[in-house]
Short mmCIF file of C-alpha atoms and ligand atoms in Angstrom, two decimals:
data_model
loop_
_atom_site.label_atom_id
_atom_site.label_comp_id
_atom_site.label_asym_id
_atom_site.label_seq_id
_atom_site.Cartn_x
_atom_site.Cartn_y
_atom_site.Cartn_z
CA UNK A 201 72.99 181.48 76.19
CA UNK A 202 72.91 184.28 79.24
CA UNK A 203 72.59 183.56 82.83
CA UNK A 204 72.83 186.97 84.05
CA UNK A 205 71.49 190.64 81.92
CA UNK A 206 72.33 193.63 83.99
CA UNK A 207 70.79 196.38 81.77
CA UNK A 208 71.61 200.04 82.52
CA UNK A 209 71.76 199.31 86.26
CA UNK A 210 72.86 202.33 88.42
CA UNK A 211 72.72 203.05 92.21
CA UNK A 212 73.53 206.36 94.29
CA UNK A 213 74.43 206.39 97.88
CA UNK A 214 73.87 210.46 99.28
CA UNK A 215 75.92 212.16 96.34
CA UNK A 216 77.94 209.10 95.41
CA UNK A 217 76.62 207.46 91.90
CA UNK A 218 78.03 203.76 93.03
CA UNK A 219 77.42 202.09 90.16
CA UNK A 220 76.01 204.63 86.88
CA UNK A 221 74.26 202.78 83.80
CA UNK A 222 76.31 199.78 84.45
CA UNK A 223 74.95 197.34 81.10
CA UNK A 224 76.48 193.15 80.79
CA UNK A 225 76.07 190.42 80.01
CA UNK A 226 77.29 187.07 81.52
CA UNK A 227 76.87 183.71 79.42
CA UNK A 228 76.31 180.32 80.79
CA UNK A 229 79.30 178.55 82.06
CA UNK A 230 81.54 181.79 81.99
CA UNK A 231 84.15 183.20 84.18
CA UNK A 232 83.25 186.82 83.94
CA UNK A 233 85.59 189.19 86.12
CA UNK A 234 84.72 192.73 86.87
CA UNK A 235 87.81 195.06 87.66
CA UNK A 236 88.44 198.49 88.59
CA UNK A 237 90.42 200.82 91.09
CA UNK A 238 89.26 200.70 94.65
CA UNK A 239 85.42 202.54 94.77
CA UNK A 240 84.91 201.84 90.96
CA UNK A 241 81.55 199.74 92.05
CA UNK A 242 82.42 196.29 91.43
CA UNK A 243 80.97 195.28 95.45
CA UNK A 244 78.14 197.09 94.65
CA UNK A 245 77.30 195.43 91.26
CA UNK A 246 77.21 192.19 93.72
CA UNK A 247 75.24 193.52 96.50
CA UNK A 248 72.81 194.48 93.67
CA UNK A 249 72.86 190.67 92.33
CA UNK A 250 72.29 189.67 95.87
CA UNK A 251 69.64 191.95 96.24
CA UNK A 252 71.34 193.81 99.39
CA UNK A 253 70.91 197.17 97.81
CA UNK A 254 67.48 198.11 95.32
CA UNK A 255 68.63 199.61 91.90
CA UNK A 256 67.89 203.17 91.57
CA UNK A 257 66.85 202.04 87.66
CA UNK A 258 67.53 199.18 85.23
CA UNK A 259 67.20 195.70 85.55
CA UNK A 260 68.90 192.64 86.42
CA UNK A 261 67.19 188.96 84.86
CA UNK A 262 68.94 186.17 85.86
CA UNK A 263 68.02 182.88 83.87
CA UNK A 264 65.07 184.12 82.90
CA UNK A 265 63.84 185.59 85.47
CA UNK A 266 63.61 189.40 86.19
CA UNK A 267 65.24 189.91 89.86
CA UNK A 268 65.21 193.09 90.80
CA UNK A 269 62.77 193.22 93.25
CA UNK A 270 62.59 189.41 94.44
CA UNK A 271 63.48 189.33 98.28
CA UNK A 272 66.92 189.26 99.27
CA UNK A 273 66.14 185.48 100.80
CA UNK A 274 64.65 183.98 97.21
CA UNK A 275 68.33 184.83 95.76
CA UNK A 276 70.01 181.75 97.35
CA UNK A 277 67.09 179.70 96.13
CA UNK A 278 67.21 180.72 92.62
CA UNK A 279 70.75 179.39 92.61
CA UNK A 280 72.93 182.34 93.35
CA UNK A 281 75.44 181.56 95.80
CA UNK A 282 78.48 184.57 97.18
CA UNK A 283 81.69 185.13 98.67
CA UNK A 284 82.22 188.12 100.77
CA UNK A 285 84.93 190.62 100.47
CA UNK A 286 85.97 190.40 104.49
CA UNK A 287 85.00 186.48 104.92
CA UNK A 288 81.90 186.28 106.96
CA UNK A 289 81.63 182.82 108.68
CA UNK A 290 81.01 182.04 112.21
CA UNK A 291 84.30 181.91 113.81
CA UNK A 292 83.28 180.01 116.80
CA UNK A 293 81.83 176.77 115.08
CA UNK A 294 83.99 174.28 112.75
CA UNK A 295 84.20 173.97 109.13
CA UNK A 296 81.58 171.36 108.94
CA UNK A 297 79.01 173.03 110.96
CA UNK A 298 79.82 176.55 108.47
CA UNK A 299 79.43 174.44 105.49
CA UNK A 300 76.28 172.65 106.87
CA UNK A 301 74.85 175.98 107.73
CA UNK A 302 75.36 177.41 104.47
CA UNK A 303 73.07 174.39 102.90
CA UNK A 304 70.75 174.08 104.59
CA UNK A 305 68.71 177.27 102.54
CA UNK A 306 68.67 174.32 100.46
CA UNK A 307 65.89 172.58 102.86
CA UNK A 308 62.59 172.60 101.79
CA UNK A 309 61.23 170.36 104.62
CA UNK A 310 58.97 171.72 106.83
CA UNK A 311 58.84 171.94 110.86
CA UNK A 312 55.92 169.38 110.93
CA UNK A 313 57.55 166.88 109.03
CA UNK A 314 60.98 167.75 110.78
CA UNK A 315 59.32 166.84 114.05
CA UNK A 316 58.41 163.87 113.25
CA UNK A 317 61.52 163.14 111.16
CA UNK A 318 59.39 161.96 108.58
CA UNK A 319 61.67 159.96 105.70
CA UNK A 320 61.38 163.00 103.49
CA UNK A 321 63.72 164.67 106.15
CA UNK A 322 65.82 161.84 106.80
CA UNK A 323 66.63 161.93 102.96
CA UNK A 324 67.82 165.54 102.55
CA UNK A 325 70.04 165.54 105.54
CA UNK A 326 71.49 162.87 103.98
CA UNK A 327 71.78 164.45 100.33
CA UNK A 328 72.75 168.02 102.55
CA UNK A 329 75.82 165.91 104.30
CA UNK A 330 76.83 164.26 100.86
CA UNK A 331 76.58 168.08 99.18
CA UNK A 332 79.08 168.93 101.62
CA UNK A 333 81.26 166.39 102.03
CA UNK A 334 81.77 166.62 97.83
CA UNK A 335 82.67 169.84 98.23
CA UNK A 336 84.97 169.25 100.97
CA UNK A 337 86.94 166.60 99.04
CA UNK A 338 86.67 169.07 95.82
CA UNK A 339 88.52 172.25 97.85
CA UNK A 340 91.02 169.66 99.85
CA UNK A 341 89.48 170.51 102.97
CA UNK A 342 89.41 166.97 104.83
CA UNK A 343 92.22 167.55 106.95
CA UNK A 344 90.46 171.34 108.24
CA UNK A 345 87.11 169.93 108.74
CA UNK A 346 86.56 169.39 112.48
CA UNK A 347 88.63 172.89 113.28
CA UNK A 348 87.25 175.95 114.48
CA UNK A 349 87.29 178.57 112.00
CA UNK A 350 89.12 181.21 114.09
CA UNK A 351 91.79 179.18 114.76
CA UNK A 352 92.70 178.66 110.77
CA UNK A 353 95.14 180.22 108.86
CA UNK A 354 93.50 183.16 106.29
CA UNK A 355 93.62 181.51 103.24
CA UNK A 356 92.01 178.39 104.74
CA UNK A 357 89.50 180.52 105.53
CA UNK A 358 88.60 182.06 101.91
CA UNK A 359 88.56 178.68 101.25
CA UNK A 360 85.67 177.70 103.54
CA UNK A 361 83.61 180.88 102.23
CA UNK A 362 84.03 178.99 98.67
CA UNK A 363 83.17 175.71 99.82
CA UNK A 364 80.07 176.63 102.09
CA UNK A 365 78.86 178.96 98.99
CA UNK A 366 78.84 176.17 96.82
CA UNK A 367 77.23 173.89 99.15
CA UNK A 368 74.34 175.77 97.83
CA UNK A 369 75.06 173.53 94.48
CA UNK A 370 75.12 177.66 92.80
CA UNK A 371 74.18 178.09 89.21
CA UNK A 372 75.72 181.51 89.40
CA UNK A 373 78.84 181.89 92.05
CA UNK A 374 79.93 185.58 93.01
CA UNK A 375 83.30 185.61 94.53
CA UNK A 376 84.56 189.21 95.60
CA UNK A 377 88.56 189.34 95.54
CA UNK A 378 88.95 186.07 96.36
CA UNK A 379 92.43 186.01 96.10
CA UNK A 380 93.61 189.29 98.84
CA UNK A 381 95.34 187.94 101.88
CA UNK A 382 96.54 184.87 99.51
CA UNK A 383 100.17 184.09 99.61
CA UNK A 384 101.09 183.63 95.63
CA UNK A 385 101.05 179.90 96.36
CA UNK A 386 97.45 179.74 97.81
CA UNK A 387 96.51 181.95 94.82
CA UNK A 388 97.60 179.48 92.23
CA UNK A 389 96.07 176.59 93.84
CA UNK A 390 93.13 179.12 93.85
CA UNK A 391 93.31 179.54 89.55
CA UNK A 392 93.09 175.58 89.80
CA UNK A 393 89.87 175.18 92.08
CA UNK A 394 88.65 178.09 90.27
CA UNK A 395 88.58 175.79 86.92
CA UNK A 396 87.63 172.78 88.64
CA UNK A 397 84.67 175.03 90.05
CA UNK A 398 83.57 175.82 86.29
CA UNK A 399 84.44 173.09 84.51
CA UNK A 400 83.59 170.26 86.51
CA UNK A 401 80.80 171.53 88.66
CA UNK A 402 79.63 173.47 85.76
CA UNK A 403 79.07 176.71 87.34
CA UNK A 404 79.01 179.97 85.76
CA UNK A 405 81.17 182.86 88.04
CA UNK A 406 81.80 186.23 88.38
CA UNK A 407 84.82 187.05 90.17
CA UNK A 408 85.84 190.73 91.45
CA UNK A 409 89.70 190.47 91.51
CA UNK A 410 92.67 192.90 91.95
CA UNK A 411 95.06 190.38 90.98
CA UNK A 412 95.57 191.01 87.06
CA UNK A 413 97.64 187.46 86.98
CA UNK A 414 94.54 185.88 88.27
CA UNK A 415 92.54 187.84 85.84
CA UNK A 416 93.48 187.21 82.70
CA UNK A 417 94.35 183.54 83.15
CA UNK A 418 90.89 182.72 84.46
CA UNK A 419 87.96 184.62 82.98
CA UNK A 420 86.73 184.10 79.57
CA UNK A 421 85.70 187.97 79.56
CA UNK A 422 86.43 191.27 81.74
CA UNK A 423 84.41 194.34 82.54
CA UNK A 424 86.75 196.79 83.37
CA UNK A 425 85.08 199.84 85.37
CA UNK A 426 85.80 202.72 87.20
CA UNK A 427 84.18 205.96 89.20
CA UNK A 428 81.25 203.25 89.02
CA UNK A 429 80.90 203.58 84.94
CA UNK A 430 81.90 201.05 82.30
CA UNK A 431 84.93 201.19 80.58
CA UNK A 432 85.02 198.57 78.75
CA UNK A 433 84.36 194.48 78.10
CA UNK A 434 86.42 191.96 76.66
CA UNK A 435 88.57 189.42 76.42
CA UNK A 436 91.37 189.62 78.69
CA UNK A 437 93.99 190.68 76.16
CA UNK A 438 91.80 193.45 74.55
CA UNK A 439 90.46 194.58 78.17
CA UNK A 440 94.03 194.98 79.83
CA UNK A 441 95.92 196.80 76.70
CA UNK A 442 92.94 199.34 76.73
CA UNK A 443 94.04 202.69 77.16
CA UNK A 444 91.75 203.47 79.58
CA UNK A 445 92.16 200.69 81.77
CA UNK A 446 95.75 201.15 82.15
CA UNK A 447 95.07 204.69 82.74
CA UNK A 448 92.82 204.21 85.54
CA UNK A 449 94.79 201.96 86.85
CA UNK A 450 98.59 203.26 86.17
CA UNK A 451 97.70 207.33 86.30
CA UNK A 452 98.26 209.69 83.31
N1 ATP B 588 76.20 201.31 101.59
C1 ATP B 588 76.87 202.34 101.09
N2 ATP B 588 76.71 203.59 101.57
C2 ATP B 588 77.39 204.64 101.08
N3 ATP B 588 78.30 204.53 100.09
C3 ATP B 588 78.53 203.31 99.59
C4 ATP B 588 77.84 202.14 100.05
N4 ATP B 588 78.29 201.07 99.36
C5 ATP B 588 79.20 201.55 98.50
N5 ATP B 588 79.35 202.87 98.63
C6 ATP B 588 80.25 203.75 97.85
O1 ATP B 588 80.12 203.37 96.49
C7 ATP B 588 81.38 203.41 95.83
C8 ATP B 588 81.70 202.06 95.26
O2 ATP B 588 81.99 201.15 96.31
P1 ATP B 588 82.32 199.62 96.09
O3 ATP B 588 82.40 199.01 97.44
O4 ATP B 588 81.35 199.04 95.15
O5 ATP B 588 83.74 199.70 95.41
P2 ATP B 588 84.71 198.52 94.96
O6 ATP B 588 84.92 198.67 93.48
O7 ATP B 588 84.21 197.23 95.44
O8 ATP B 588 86.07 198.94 95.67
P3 ATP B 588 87.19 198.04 96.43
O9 ATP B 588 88.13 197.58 95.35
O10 ATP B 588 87.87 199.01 97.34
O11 ATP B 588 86.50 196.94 97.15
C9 ATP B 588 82.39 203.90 96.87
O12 ATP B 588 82.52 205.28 96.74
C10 ATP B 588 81.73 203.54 98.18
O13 ATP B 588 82.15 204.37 99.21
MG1 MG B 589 84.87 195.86 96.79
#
């Protein structure tokens, strides 16, 4: 069953054609990678997901429903959580208050009810604090949890992004090179959470990633792309011995 249909998507900055006729399909409880030389269009196939850029043409349903022109703030609530390529959390507060911040789009209370802390409240700040703290006992993060995010090592960091983006309890989890600025020990311990992530939470991702290690051990399928066109999708053996690929990524 899908989760995701991008059909003959395509956006154009000025002259540049991002992301041309881009067509895929991503099933439920995949790991789909996209990959591609620097520019090829794999941010831009997110910030179209995320609904940060319009497509020019095409469409984009996710489970079931046609999402190409919901508002950018309905994509959280359909269950579509992201990293970012440069982490974007707020440096000054702690892990906690990043990951409690990220969940609370989650909230469906409303400010009446909040003022009066009705029990309606009361119960999803409790369910919101037991979302995170899961998640923070998932990723190993007990011992960073009171720090200040600017004083934590990088990959710690990357780390948070995942944790506060699946605070959101995702059905669909977009992480953009999640492994750049990992040390190669960080980035195994990333392969691990990354099947943990899927198989135990049960969440379907799409992963931009340079590392080809990375790659092929954790997706189930590839779309390989560059100068914003398809080259191909596959299975990770098929999709790295294509000619193409290695020629976009090794040179003639
Ligand atoms: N907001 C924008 N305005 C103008 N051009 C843009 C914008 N976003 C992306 N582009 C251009 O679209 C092309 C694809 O960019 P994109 O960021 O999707 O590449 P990428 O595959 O993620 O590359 P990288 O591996 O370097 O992150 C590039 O030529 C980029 O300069
Ligand atoms: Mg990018």
């Amino acid at each position: 069953m899908s989760l995701l249909v991008a059909d003959n998507i395509a956006v154009s900055f000025g002259g540049v054609k991002a992301v041309q006729d881009v067509s895929f399909t991503v099933n439920v409880g995949e790991v789909f990678s996209i990959v591609g030389p620097n520019g090829a269009g794999k941010t831009t196939i997110f910030n179209l997901i995320s609904r940060i850029y319009d497509v020019d043409h095409g469409s984009i349903v996710f489970d079931g429903i046609d999402i190409t022109k919901v508002p950018t703030h309905a994509i959280a609530e359909l269950g579509i959580a992201r990293t970012f390529q440069n982490t974007e959390l707020f440096e000054q507060e702690t892990v906690l208050k990043n990951m409690l911040i990220g969940c609370h789009i989650h909230r469906t209370s409303h400010l009446i009810s909040e003022l009066f802390f009705l029990p309606s409240v009361k119960r999803q700040e409790l369910e919101m604090r037991r979302a995170v703290e899961e998640v923070i006992d998932l990723l190993d993060l007990q011992s960073y949890r009171d720090n200040v995010i600017g004083e934590l090592p990088y990959g710690v960091r990357k780390m948070v992004e995942v944790a506060r983006a699946l605070c959101l309890r995702p059905k669909l989890l977009l992480l953009d090179e999640p492994s750049s600025g990992l040390n190669p020990e960080e980035t195994e311990d990333l392969s691990f959470w990354l099947e943990d992530i899927n198989e135990e939470l049960g969440i379907t991702v799409i992963m931009v990633e340079h590392d080809m290690n990375l790659v092929t051990q954790a997706s189930d399928r590839i779309l390989a792309m560059a100068d914003g066109r398809t080259i191909t999708i596959g299975e990770p053996e098929a999709v790295q011995n294509h000619p193409e690929v290695l020629r976009a990524y090794l040179g003639d």
